[in-house]
Coordinates of C-alpha atoms in Angstrom, one line a residue:
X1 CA 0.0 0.0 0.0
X2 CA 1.3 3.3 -1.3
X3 CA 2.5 5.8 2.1
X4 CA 1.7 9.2 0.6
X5 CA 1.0 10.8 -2.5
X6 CA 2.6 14.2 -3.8
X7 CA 3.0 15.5 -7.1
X8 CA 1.8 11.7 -8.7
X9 CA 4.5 10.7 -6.8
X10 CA 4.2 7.8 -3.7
X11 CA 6.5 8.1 -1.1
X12 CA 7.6 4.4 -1.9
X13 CA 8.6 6.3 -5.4
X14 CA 10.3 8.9 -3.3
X15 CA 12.3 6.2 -1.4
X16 CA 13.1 4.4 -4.5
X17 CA 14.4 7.4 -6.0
X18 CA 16.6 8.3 -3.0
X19 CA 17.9 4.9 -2.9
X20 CA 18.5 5.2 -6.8
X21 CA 20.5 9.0 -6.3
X22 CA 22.5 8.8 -3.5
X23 CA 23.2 12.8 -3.4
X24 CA 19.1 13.1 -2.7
X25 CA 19.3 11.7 0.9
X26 CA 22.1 11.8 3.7
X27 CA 22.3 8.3 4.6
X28 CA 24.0 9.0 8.4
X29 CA 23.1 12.1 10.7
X30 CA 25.6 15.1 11.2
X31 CA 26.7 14.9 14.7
X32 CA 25.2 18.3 14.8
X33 CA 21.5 17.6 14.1
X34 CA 18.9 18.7 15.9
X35 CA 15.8 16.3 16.1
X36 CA 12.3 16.8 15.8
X37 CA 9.8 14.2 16.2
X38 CA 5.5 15.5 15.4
X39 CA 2.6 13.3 15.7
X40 CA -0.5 14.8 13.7
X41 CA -4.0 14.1 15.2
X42 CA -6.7 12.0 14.2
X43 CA -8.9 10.5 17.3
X44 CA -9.0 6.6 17.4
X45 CA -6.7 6.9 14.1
X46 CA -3.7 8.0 16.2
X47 CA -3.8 4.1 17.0
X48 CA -2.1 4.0 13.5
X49 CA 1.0 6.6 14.9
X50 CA 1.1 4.4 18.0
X51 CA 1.4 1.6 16.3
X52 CA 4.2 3.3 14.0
X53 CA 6.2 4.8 17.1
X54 CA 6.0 1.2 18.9
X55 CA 7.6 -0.2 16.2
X56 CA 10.4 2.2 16.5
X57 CA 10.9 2.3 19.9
X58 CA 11.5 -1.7 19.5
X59 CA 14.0 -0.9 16.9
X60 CA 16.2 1.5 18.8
X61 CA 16.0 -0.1 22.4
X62 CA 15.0 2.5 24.5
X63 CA 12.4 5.3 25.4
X64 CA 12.0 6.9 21.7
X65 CA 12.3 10.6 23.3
X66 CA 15.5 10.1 23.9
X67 CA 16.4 10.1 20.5
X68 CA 15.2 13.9 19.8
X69 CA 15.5 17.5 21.1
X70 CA 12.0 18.6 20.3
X71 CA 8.3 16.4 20.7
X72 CA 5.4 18.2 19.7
X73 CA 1.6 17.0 19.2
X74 CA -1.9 17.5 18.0
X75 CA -4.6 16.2 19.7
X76 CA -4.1 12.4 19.9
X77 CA -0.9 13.5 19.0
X78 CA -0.4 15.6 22.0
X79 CA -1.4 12.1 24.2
X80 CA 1.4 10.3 21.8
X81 CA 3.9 13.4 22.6
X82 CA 3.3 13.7 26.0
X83 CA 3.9 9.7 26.9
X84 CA 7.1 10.4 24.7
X85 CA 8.3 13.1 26.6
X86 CA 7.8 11.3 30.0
X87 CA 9.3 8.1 28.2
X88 CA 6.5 6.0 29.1
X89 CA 7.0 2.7 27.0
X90 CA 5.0 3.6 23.8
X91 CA 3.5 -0.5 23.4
X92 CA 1.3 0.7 26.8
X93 CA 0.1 3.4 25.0
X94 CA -0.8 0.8 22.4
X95 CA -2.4 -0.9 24.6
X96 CA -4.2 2.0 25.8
X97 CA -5.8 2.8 22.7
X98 CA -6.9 -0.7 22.4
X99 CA -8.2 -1.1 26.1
X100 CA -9.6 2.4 26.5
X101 CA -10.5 3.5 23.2
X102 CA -14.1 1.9 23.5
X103 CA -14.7 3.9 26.8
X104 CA -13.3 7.1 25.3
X105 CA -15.2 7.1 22.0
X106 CA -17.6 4.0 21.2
X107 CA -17.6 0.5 19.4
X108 CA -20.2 1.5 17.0
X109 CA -19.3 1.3 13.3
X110 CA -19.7 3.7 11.0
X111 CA -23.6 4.9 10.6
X112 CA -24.6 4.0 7.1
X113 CA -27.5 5.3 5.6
X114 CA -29.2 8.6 5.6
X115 CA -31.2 8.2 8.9
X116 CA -28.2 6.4 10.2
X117 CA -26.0 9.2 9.9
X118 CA -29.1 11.5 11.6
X119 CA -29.0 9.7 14.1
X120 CA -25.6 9.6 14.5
X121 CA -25.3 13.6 14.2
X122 CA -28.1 14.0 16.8
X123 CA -25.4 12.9 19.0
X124 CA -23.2 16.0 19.3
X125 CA -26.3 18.8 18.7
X126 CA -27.1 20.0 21.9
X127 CA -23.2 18.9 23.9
X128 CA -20.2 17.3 23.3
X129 CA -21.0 13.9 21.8
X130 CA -18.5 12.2 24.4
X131 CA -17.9 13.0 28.2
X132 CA -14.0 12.7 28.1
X133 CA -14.5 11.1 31.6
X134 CA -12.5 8.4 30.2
X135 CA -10.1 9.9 28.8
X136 CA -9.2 12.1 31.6
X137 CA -8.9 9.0 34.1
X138 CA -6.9 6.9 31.8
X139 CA -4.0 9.9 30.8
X140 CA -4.6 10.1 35.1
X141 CA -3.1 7.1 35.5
X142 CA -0.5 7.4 33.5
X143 CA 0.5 10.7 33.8
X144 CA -0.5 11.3 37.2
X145 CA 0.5 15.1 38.6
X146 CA 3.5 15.6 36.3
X147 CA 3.7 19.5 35.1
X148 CA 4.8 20.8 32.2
X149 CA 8.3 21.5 34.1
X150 CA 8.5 17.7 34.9
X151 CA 8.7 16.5 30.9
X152 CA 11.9 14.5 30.6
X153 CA 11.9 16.3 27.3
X154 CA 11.0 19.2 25.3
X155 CA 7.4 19.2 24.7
X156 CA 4.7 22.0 22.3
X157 CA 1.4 20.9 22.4
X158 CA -1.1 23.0 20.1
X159 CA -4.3 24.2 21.5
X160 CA -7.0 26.9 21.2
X161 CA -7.9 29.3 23.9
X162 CA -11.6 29.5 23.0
X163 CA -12.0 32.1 25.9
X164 CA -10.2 34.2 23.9
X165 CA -10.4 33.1 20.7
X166 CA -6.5 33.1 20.3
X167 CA -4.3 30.1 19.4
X168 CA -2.0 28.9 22.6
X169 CA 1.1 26.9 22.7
X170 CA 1.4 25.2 25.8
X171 CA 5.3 24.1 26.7
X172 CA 7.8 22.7 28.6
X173 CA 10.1 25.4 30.1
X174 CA 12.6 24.3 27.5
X175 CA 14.3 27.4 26.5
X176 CA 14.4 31.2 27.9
X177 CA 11.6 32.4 25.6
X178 CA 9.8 29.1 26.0
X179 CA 8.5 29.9 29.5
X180 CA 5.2 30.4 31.4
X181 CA 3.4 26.5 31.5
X182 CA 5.6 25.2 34.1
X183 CA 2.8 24.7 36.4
X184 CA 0.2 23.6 34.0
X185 CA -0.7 20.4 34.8
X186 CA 0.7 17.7 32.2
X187 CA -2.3 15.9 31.6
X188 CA -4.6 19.4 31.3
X189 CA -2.5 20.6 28.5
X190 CA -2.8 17.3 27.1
X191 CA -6.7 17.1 27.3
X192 CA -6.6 20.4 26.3
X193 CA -5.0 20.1 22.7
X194 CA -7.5 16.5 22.8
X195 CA -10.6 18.5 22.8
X196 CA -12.0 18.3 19.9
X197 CA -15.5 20.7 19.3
X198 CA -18.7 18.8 19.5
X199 CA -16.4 15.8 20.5
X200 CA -15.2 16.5 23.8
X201 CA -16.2 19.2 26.1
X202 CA -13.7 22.2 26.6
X203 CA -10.9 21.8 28.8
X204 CA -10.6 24.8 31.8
X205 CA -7.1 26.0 32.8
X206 CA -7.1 28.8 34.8
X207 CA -10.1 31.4 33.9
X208 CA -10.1 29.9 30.5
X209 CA -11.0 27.3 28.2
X210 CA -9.2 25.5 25.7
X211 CA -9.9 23.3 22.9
X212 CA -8.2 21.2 20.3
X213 CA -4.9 22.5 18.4
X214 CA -6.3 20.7 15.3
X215 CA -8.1 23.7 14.9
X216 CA -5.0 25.4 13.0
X217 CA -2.1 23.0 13.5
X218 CA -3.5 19.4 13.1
X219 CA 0.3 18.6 11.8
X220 CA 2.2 20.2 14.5
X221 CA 5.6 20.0 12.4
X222 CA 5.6 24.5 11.7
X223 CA 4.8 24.6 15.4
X224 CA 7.5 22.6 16.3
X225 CA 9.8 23.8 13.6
X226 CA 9.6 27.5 14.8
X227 CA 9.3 26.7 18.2
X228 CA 13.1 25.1 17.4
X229 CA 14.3 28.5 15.4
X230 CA 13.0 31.5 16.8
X231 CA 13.0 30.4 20.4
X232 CA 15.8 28.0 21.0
X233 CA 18.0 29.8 18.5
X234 CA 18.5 26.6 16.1
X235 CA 19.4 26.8 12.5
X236 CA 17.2 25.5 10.5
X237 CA 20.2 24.1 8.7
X238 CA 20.5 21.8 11.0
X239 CA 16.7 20.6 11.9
X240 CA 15.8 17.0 10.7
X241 CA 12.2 16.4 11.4
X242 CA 10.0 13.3 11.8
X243 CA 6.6 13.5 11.0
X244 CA 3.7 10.7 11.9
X245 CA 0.3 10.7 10.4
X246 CA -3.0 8.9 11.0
X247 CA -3.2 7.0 7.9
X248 CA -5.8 9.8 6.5
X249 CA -3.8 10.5 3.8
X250 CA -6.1 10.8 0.6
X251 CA -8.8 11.0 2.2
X252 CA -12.1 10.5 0.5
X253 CA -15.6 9.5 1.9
X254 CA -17.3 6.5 1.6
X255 CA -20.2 7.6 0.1
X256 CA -18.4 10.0 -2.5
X257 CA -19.2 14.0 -2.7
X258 CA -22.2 15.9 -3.4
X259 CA -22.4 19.6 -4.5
X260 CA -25.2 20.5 -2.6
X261 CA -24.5 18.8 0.8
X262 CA -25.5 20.0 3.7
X263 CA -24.9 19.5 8.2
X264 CA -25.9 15.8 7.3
X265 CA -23.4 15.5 4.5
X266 CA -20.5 17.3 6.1
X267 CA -20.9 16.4 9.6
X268 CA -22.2 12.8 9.9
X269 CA -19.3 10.0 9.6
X270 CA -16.9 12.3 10.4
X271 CA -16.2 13.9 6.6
X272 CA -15.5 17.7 7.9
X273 CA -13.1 16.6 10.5
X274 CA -11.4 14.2 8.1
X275 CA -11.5 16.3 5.3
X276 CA -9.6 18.9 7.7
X277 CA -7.4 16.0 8.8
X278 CA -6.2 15.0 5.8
X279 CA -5.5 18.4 4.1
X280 CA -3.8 20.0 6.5
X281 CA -1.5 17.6 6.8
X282 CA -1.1 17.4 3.1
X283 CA 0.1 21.4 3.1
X284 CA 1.7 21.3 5.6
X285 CA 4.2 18.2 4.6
X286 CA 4.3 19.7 1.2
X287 CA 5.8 22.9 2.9
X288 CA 8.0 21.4 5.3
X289 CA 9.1 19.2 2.1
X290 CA 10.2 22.1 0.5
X291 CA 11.4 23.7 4.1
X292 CA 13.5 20.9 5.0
X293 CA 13.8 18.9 1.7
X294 CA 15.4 15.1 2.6
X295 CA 15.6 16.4 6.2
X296 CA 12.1 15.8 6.2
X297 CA 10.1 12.4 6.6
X298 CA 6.7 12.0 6.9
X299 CA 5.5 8.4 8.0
X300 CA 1.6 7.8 6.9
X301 CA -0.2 5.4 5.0
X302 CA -2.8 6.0 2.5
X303 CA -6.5 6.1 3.5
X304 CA -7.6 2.7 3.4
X305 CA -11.2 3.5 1.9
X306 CA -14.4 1.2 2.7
X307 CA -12.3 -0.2 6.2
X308 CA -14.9 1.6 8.1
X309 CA -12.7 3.7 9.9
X310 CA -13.2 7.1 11.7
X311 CA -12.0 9.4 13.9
X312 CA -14.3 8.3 16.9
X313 CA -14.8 4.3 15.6
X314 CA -12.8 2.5 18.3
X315 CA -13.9 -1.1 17.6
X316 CA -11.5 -4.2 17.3
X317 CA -11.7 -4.5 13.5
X318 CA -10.9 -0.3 13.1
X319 CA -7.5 -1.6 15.4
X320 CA -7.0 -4.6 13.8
X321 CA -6.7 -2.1 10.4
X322 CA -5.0 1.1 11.5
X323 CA -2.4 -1.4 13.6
X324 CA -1.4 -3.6 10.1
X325 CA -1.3 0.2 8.3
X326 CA 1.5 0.6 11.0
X327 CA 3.6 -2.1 10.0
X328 CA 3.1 -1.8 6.0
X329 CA 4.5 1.4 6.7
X330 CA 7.7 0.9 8.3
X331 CA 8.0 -2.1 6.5
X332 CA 8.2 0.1 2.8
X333 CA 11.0 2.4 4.2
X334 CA 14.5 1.6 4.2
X335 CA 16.3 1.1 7.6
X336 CA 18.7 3.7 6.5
X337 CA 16.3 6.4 6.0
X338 CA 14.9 5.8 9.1
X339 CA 17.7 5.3 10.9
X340 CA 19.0 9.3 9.9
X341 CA 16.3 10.6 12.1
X342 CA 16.4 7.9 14.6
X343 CA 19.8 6.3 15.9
X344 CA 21.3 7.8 18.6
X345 CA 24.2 10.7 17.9
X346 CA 27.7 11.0 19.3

């Protein structure tokens, strides 16, 4: 299965082309590189970037953060990011998705059908179509009363203040202009950048309210890329960033496009949200392409269309897909690729 798509290009073209012109890719890291690692959101589909991060925590035989100077991440993405930064073993989190995910969102399939999809909408109309209770208690237990000051490594998670309408980075005290969230509380910054409008209710820190960073930065990688420049004074020269996706790539709904669709059409099953989803990561790993060129690499697999998956579909078959995605992927890139944003530096 294809990983991403650019230009009429797949990114197993991409790879073959590297591997074909040597002068394309660096095969090792410079000693002076400065790693990035950012996990894009996607609800129940950030099982796929668990999955994928899993794998390569396996492969280089110890906590993953370890290997890079910057985590950042988007809604699921932020849960993923945080769990990195505290170096809690990434095949719990797998597990997590897989034990909790039912609690957190549902184990109904897709709705199909017209009144299906109604009824599915009618869900979210007058609150938040999920409690987040779940959620809350099961990032509790794993991240417990750890601040943003107590990250074992520099952490950006994207959110929206939707007191003030006003977009909000919330960080680990990581740098001198990076200050300010030491005492937010680990897991609120997480929930926070998890809470997604009309899927999860607000999240209050302080007098405000905040909800999900997918609003503007569903790929976190420009977060995380200027967070790197402008305020801890790195060259972008020097940045070699590692991006995961949720397997949204190419995104296209089941039941195709209409010109004349309405709330029903763009809400139900989850087509807005994915439609955002997939776009924005799309431009923003066509500009960090051209940013970074082969100092880039965005892990993702293509959208695997009538699997029945969604960003709140949490049941065993929607796992059982997004977690073989996971390997297909890492399975079509060379070590060596991977291995220039991943293997540890002198």
């Amino acid at each position: 299965m294809p990983l991403m798509v650019r230009g009429g290009f797949t990114r197993s073209d991409a790879v073959a082309l590297c591997l074909r012109d040597p002068h394309r890719m660096q095969a090792s890291p410079s000693p002076r590189d400065f790693r990035i690692l950012a996990v894009s959101g996607g609800g129940f589909l950030g099982l796929y970037a668990a999955g994928v991060l899993a794998r390569l925590e396996a492969q280089v035989g110890e906590p993953l953060g370890r290997r890079f100077d910057l985590i950042a991440g988007t809604s699921v993405g932020a849960v993923l990011a945080a769990a990195l930064a505290c170096e809690l073993p990434m095949t719990d989190v797998v597990s997590l998705f897989r034990d909790h995910g039912p609690e957190v969102f549902s184990q109904r399939a897709l709705p199909s059908g017209p009144v299906g999809r109604l009824l599915d909408l009618s869900r979210s109309v007058l609150g938040p179509k999920y409690s987040g209770t779940a959620l809350r208690e099961a990032l509790r237990q794993r991240l417990g009363e750890r601040t943003m000051a107590d990250t074992l490594h520099p952490l950006v998670l994207p959110a929206v203040n939707v007191t003030r309408c006003v977009s909000k980075v919330f960080k680990s005290p990581h740098a001198r202009d990076s200050r300010g969230d030491e005492q937010v509380r680990l897991l609120d910054a997480t929930l926070a950048s998890c809470a997604a409008p009309a899927y999860f209710p607000s999240v209050r820190i302080g007098d405000d309210l905040y909800a999900d960073g997918g609003l503007y930065a569903v790929a976190p990688d420009q977060v995380a890329l200027h967070e790197a420049q402008h305020f801890m004074g790195v060259d972008p020269d020097r940045v070699r960033l590692l991006s995961i996706g949720t397997a949204t790539m190419g995104y296209q709904p089941d039941t195709g496009v209409e010109d004349d669709a309405g709330a029903v059409g763009w809400l139900s099953s989850g087509r807005l949200i994915l439609t955002l989803i997939a776009v924005q990561q799309q431009h923003v790993q066509a500009m960090m392409e051209d940013r970074l060129g082969t100092r880039y690499l965005r892990l993702d697999a293509a959208w695997p269309r009538q699997a029945g998956l969604g960003v709140d579909v949490a049941t065993e078959k929607a796992a059982d897909v997004l977690l073989g995605l996971s390997e297909q992927t890492l399975a079509q890139v060379s070590g060596s690729r991977l291995r220039a944003f991943t293997q540890a530096q002198a």
